[in-house]
């Protein structure tokens, strides 16, 4: 079945450093979504990417969807302590499929 | 709008006990789902529903039952709790299951379940 792999599992950075998490699917995706989960909280939607090669920005966050629609990345520039949490990607294989979540990347930021 | 609500927030069960985790949404969403989250395992889909009266199994359905008698409610039943079901359970809803624009999932606050 469809699998979504996400790396790294953990990332520890100094405040001000950049951070990137990568997501790879075993099959072509119709879209990909990104979620953030703060410690002790629930996942919160960040963004959805649909088009091949799409790039979207939200302040210091940059999201990319690969040309083949099988991979995606989230890059945070100049991390802040408020960026702490676990970032999940979630891909949808078909036009009417369930979202398949990656295992997440847990980000910690040292002040 | 309250969004997605879940009760209880915490629960401790003994092996063999049964219970129902409640989930409700007030956004008139067609699609509702249950996930369990375990350390290092991400979010795994247990069951989902695309509308009242329609449910289907996800990745890890064994030991759980669901029903969807109304659009708003989607309870998850543990038939005979086992220690392997110790986890954090999230209910989520979205407008539909399609890959259309803005079809984000809204998650409830979660239920932290411990089975002894």
Coordinates of C-alpha atoms in Angstrom, one line a residue, chain A residues 1 17 22 30 37-38 40 48 57 61-62 65 72 80 84 91 98 104:
Chain A
X1 CA 0.0 0.0 0.0
X17 CA 19.4 28.1 12.6
X22 CA 11.5 15.9 4.0
X30 CA -2.8 14.1 -5.7
X37 CA 1.6 19.6 16.6
X38 CA 2.8 21.5 19.6
X40 CA 0.8 18.1 24.4
X48 CA -1.9 22.1 1.2
X57 CA 5.6 30.5 1.7
X61 CA 8.1 28.7 6.4
X62 CA 8.6 27.5 2.8
X65 CA 6.0 19.9 -3.8
X72 CA 7.8 17.4 -0.4
X80 CA 12.5 30.5 16.9
X84 CA 9.1 23.8 18.6
X91 CA -0.3 12.7 1.4
X98 CA -7.6 8.9 2.9
X104 CA 6.7 13.3 11.8

